[in-house]
XYZ file of C-alpha atoms in Angstrom:
525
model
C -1.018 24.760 -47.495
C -2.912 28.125 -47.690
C -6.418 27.471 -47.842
C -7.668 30.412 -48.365
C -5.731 30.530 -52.094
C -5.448 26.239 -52.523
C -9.359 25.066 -53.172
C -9.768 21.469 -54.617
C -13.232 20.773 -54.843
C -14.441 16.604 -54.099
C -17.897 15.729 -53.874
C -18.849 19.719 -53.360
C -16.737 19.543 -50.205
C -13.042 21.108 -50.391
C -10.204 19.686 -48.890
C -9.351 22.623 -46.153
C -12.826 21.483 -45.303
C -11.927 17.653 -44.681
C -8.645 18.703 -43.378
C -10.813 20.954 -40.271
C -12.945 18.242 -39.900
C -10.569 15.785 -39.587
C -8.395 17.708 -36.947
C -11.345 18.540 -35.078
C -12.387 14.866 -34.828
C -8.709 14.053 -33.368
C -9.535 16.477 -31.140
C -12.550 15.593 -29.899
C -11.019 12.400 -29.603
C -7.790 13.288 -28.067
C -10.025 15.236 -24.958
C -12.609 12.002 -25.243
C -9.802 9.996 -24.473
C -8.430 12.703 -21.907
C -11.801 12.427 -20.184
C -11.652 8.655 -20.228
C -10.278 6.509 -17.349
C -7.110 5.362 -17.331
C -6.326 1.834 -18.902
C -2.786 1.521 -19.494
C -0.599 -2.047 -20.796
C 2.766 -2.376 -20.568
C 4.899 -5.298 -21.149
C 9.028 -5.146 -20.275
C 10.736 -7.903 -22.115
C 13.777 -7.277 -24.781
C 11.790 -9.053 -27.442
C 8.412 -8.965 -29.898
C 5.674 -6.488 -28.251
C 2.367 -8.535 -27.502
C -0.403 -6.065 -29.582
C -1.742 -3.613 -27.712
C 0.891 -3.190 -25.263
C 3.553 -0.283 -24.735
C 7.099 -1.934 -24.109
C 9.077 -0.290 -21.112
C 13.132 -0.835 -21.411
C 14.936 -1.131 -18.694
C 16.863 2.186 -19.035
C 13.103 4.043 -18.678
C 13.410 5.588 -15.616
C 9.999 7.883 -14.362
C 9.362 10.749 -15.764
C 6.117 12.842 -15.654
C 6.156 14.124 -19.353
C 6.306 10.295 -20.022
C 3.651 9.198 -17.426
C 5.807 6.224 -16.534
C 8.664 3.993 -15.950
C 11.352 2.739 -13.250
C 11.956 4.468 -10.009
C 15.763 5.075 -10.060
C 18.927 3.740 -8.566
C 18.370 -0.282 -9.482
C 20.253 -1.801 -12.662
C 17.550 -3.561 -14.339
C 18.275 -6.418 -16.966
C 15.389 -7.520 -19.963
C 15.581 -10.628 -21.526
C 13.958 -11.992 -24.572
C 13.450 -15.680 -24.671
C 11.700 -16.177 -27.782
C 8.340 -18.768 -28.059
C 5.285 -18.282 -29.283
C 3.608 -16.335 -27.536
C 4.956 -12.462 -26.878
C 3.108 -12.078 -23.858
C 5.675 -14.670 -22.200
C 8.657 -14.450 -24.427
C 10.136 -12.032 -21.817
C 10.806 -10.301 -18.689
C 12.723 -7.587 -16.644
C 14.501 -8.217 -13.340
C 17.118 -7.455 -11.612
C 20.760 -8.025 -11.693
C 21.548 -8.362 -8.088
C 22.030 -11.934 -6.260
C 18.857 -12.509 -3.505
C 19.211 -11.072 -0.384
C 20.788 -14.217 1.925
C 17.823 -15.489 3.905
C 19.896 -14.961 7.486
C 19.794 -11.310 7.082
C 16.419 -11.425 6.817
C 15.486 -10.483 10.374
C 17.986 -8.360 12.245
C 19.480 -9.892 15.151
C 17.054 -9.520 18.763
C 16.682 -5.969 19.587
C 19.069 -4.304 16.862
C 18.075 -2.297 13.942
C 19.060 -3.055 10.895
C 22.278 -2.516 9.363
C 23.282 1.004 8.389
C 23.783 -0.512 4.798
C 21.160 -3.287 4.166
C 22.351 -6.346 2.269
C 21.595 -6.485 -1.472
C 18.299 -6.755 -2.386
C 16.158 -7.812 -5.877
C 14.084 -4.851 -5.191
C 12.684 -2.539 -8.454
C 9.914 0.224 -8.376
C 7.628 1.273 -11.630
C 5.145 3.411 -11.349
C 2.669 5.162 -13.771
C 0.580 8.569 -13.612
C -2.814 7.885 -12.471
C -5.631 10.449 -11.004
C -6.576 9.412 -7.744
C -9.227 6.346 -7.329
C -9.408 2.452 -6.939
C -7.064 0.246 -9.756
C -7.262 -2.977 -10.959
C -3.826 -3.999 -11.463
C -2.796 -7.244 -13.169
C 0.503 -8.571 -13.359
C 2.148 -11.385 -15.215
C 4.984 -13.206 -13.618
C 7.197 -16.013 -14.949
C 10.113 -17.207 -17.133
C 9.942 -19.114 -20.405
C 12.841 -20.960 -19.581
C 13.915 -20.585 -16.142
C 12.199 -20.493 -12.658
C 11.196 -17.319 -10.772
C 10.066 -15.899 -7.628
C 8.414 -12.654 -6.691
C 6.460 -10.760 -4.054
C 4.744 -7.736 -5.308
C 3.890 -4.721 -2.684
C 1.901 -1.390 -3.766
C 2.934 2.040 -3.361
C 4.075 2.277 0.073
C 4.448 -1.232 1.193
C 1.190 -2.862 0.712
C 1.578 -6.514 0.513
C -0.377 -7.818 -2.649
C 1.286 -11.290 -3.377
C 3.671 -12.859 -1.390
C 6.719 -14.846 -2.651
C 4.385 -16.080 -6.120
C 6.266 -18.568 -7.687
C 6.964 -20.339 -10.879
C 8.793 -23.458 -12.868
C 10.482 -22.694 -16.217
C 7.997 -22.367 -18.586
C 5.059 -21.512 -16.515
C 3.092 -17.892 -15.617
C 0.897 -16.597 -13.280
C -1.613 -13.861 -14.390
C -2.710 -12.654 -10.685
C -4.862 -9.348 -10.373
C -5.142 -7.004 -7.466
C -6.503 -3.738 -6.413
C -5.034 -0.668 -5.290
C -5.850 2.838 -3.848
C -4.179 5.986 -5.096
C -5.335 8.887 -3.329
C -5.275 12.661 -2.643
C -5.614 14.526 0.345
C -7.662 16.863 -1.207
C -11.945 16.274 -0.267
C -14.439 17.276 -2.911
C -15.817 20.250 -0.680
C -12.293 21.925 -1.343
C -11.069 20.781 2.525
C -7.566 19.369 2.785
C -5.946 16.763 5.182
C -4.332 18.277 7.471
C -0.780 15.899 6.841
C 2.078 15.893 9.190
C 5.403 15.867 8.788
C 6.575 12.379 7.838
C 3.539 13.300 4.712
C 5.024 16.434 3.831
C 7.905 18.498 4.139
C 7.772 22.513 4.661
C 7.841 23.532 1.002
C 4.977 21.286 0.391
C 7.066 18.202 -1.671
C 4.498 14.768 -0.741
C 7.283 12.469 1.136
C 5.444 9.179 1.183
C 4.527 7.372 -1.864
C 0.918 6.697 -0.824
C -0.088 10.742 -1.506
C 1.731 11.648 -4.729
C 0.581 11.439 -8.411
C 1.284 7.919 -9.462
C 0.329 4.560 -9.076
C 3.729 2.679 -7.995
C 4.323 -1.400 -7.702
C 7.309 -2.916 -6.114
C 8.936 -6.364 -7.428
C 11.013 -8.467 -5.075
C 12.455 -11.620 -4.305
C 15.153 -14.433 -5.180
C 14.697 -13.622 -8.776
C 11.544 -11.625 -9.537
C 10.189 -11.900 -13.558
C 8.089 -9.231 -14.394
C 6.533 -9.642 -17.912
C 3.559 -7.562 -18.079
C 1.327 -5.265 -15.997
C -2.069 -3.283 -17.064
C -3.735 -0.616 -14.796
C -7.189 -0.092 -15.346
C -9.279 2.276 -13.149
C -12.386 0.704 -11.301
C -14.079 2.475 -8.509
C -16.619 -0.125 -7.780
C -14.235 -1.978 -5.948
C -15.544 -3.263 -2.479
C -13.614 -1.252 0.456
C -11.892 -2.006 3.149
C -10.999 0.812 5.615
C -8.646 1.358 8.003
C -8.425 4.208 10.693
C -5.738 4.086 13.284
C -2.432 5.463 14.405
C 1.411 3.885 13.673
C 0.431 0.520 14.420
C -1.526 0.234 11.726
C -0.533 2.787 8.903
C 1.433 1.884 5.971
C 5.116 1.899 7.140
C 7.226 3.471 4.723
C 10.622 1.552 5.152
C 12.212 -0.982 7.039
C 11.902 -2.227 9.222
C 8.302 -1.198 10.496
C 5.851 -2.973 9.409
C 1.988 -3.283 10.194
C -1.135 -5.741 10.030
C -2.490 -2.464 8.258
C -0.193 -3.007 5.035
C -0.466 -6.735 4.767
C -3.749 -7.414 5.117
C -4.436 -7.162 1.404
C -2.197 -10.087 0.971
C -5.280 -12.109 2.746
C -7.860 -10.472 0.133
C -9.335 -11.412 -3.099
C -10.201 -9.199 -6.065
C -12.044 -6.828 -5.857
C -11.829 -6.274 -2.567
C -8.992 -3.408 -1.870
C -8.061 -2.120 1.407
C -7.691 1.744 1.680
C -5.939 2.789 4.632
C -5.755 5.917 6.234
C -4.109 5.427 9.250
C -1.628 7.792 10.228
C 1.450 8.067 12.488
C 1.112 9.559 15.848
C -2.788 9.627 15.533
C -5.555 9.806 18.158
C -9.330 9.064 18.393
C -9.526 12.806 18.597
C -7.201 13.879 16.116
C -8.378 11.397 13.210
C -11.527 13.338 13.065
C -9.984 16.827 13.227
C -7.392 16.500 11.265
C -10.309 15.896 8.032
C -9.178 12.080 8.003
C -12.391 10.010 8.435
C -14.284 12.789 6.296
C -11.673 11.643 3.896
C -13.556 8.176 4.177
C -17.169 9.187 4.848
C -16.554 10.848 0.877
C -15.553 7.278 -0.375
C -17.330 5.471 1.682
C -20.234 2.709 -0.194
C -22.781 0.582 1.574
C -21.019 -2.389 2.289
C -17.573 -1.311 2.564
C -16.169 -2.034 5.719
C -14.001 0.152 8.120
C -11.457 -0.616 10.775
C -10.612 1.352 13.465
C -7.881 0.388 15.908
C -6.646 3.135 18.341
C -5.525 3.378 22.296
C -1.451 3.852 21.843
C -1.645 7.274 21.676
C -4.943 7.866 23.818
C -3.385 7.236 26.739
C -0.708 10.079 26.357
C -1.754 13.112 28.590
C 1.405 15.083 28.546
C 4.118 16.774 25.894
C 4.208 17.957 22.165
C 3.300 15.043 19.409
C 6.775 15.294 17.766
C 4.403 14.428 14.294
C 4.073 17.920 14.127
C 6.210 21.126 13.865
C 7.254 22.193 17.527
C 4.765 25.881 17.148
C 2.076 23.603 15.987
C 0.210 22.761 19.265
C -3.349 21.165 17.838
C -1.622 18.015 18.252
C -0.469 18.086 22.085
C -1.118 14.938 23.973
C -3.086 17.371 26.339
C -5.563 18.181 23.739
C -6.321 14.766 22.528
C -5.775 12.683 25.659
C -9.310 10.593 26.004
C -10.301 8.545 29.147
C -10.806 4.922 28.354
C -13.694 4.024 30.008
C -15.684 7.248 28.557
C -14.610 9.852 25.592
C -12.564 6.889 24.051
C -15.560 4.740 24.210
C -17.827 7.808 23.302
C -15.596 8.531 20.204
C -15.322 4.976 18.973
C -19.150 4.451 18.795
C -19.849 7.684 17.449
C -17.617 6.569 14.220
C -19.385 3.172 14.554
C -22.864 5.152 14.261
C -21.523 7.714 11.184
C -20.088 4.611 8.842
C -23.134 2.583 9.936
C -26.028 5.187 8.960
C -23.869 5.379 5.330
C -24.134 1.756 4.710
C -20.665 0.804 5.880
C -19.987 -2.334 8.421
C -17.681 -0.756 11.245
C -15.551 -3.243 13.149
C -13.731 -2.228 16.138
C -10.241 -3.811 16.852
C -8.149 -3.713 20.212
C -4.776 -2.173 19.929
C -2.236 -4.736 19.478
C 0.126 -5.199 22.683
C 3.638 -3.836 23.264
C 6.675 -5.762 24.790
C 9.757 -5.136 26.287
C 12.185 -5.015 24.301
C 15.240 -5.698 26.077
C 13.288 -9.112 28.005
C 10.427 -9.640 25.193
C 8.509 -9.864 28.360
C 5.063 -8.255 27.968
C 4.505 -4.665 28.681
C 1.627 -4.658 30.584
C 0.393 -0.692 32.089
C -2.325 1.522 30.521
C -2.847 0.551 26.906
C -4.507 -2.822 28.689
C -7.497 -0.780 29.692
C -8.360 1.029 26.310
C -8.079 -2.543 24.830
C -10.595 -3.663 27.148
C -12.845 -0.507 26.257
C -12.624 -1.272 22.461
C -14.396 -4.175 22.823
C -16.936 -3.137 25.294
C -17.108 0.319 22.910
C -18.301 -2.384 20.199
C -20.446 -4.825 22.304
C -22.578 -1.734 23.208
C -22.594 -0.195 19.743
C -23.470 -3.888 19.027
C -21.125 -3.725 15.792
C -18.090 -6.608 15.203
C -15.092 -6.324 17.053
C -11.641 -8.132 16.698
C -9.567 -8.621 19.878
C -5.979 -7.927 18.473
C -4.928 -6.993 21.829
C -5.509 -10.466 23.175
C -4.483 -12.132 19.993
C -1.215 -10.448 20.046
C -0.563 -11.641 23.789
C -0.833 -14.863 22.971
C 1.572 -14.178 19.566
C 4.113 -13.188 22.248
C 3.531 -15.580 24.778
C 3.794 -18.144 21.512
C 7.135 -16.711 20.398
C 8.774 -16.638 23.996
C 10.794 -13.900 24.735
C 13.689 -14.461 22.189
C 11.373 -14.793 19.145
C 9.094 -12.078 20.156
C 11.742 -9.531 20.458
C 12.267 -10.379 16.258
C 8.835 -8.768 15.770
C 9.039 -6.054 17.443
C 11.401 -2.583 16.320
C 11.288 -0.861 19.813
C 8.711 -2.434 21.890
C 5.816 -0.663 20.446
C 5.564 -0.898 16.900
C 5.691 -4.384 14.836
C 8.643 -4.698 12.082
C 7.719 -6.434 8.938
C 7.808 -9.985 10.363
C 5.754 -8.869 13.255
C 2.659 -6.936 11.170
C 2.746 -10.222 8.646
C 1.688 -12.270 12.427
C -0.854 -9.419 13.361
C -2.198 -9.634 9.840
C -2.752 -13.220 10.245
C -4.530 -12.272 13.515
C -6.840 -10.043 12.048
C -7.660 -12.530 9.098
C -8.730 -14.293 12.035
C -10.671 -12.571 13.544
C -12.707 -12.115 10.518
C -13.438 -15.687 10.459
C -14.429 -15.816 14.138
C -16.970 -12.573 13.446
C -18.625 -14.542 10.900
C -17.963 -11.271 8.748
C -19.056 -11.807 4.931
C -15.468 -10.201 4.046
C -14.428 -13.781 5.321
C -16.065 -14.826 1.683
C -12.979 -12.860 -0.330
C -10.158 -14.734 1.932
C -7.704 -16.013 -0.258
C -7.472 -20.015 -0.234
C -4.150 -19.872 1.356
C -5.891 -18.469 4.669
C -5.801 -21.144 6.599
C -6.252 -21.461 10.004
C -3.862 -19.543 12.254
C -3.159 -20.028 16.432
C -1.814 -17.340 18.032
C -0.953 -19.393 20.838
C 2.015 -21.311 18.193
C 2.078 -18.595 15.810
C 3.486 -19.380 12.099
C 5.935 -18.946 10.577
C 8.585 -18.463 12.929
C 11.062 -15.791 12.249
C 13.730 -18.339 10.594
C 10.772 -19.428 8.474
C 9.355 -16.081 7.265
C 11.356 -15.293 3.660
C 9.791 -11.814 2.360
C 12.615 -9.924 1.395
C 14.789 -7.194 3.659
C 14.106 -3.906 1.755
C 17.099 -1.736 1.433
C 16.620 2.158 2.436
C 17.825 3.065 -1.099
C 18.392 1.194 -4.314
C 14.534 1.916 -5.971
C 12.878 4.019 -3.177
C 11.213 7.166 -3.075
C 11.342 9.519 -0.725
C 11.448 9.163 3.239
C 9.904 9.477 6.422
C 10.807 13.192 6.904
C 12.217 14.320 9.650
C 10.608 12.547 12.648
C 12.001 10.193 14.242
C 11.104 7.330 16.835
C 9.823 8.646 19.833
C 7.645 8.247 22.672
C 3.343 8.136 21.041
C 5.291 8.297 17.694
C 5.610 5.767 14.759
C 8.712 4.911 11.979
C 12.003 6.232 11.630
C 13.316 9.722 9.935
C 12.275 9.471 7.142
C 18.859 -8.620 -27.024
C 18.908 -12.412 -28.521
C 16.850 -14.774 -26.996
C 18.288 -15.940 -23.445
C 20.778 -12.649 -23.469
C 20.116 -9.966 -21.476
C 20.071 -5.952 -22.034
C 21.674 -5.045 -18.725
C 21.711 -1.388 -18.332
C 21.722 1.064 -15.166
C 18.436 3.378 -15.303
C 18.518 6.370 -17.312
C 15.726 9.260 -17.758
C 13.165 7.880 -20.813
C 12.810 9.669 -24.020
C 9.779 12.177 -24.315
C 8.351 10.893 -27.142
C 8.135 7.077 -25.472
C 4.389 7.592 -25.239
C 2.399 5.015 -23.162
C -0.355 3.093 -24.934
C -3.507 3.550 -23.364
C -7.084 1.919 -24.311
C -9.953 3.896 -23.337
C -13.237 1.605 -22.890
């Protein structure tokens, strides 16, 4: 229409008129709803779509124009099982058997297999700016039963093995951190090379531009999830080296990425730790200014470090060889004086913004070959970790000793099965530390004890539990529904982690790139 020659005149107000306004009110609302945080529902069964919520098919693999959908290289199946209620009429999971619970720990002092056994492992993510998300899932099968542990973007433990009879659902919410390591002031982190690679491409889920959730176990049921953005959240941070970080595969795995299993909404734990890290280095490399910008009275922050203190000699192989910042030389710290120095002066920093420091001893090592203990140097900075917080007079949590008696506990045969090398805990070992540190939260007195989840009970690391037979989270695979990798790095000496239808009848398709005009439905509130 040409409005300039087509004039229809209604209540003394023409129609190119009402047509303007009317586009510029979908505009306004369009960049309102831009402006607004994210609150996103989607639900993934084959049948009726619950109101409100955008249904993702199986074939949707991620794509940014979209916003959302499966990580590739898992065949997905959605099933429609009719009843009354859409919300629980359906599902998606996978069509691959469980992974066999023997191959769930490697044998003592191997690493895994060079092709992983089968597992019912999927990946969706969704496009989120970077902040604190409440994330709520809905599990369960009309008529069959289900089981599934749910991790967040890389690794994060958020419910463990959740399961339910045919006919019933669990609604459980959680919260996760999705993050940037760009500070307001314009400063970057200064990431390494298991973060990035050299033409800048992000290599570990926990810095790109999506929230992303990872279903597991003998027959995971995923009906629904919604992502809503809520920065009130209380904190939980943790600073520390690759003891602690968020392993990226198998099979590392830290106290640092399960600890959020232990934790009730709201509470969320953000962790920064970092591969091949230092007391030193943590501050220079714009880490825990990274934190001071989130950081809210009463959040909490964790610092563990000593494994890579102790190193006076040689290049950190987490950076390029011509990058020399990052030489042991330069970040080495005395236990009984900088290291001490450097602890408390974080203590005093998180303290004067409100936050509650704790200090925790680094976790022990073991030799791998025995699974005797590895006694030497690290002993001392453990010691001067808790002395750093007795004189700060802030909490402290003594993983070091805790984790000696884990060992002891295990005997030399078990303990071997949760450790990778002798330094740094595989998945079965961080789920123990985590435990550890749970306690140690309890014995502090801490208020965070207050957001323990019920199943918390009391744990002895003299006769540790579960034993490695006993401990059923899943064996990830290296490929089937991962992102990414390590990078280059791998496993060395100060250094953490390795290079990097009709009801009841399923739609079983392998993952395909979504449509662009799937939009995702998204409430703004």
């Amino acid at each position: 229409m040409n409005c300039a020659r087509h004039v229809v005149r209604f209540n003394s107000f023409s129609r190119c008129a009402r047509l303007a306004a009317a586009a510029w009110l979908l505009g306004a609302s369009l960049a309102l709803a831009a402006d607004a945080p994210p609150h996103f529902k989607f639900f993934f069964g084959a049948g009726a779509v619950p109101p409100g919520y955008t249904q993702v098919k199986p074939d949707m693999v991620y794509n940014k124009d979209i916003g959302y959908g499966f990580e590739p290289g898992v065949t997905l199946q959605a099933m429609d099982q009719g009843g009354a209620d859409p919300l629980h009429g359906g599902f998606v999971t996978t069509t691959v058997p469980a992974t066999p619970p023997a191959a769930n720990t490697p044998a003592p002092g191997t690493p895994p297999p060079a092709t992983p056994p089968p597992a019912n492992v999927f990946k969706f993510s969704a496009a989120v700016p970077e902040g604190i998300y409440k994330v709520t899932v809905t599990l369960g099968d009309l008529k069959g039963e289900s089981t599934t542990t749910v991790k967040a973007e890389d690794r994060r433990l958020e419910l463990e093995r959740l399961h339910t009879d045919p006919g019933k659902f669990e609604t459980r919410t959680f919260f996760v951190s999705v993050r940037r390591p760009m500070l307001p002031d314009g400063t970057k982190i200064k990431l390494d090379v298991q973060e990035i690679n050299a033409a800048g491409e992000n290599l570990k889920i926990n810095w790109d531009d999506k929230l992303t959730l990872q279903f597991s176990d003998a027959r995971p049921a995923l009906a629904a999830i919604e992502i809503e953005k809520a920065d009130t959240s209380p904190k939980v941070f943790i600073m520390g080296d690759s003891t602690v970080t968020d392993q990226a595969t198998e099979p590392y795995g830290t106290w640092g990425q399960m600890l959020g299993r232990w934790l009730k909404a709201p509470v969320v734990v953000v962790n920064y730790a970092e591969s091949g890290e230092t007391t030193k280095a943590f501050r220079a490399e714009h880490r825990f200014d990274k934190i001071l910008g989130e950081l809210k009275p009463g959040d909490y922050v964790f610092m563990q470090f000593g494994h890579n203190d102790l190193n006076k000699n040689g290049h950190n192989g987490i950076w390029p060889t011509d990058d020399h910042e990052g030489d042991w030389a330069n970040t080495f710290v005395d236990p009984n004086t900088d290291y001490k120095q450097l602890l408390k002066a974080y203590a005093a920093e998180v303290k004067q913004r409100g936050g509650i420091p704790v200090i925790v001893s680094p976790m022990t090592k073991i030799q791998i070959n025995t699974g005797a203990l590895n006694v030497g140097a690290l002993d001392e900075y453990a010691k001067a970790a808790l002395e750093a917080a007795q004189e700060a007079g802030i909490a402290s949590i003594d993983l070091h000793g805790m984790s000696v008696a884990i060992v002891n506990g295990l005997g030399p045969e078990l303990a071997r099965r949760a450790y990778v090398e002798g330094l740094h805990s595989n998945t079965y070992g961080g789920y123990l530390f985590s435990r550890a540190i749970v306690e140690g939260i309890k014995q502090d007195k801490l208020a965070l004890a207050q957001y323990l989840v019920d199943d918390a009970g009391p744990f002895d690391p003299a006769h540790p539990t579960p034993l490695p037979d006993d401990f059923k989270i899943p064996l990830e695979s290296r490929g089937g529904g991962a992102r990414g990798g390590r990078g280059a790095a791998g496993a060395g000496r100060g250094r953490g982690g390795p290079p990097a239808g009709a009801p009841g009848v399923p739609t079983a398709v392998p993952a395909t790139p979504a449509p662009a005009s799937a939009a995702p439905a998204a409430t703004t509130n």
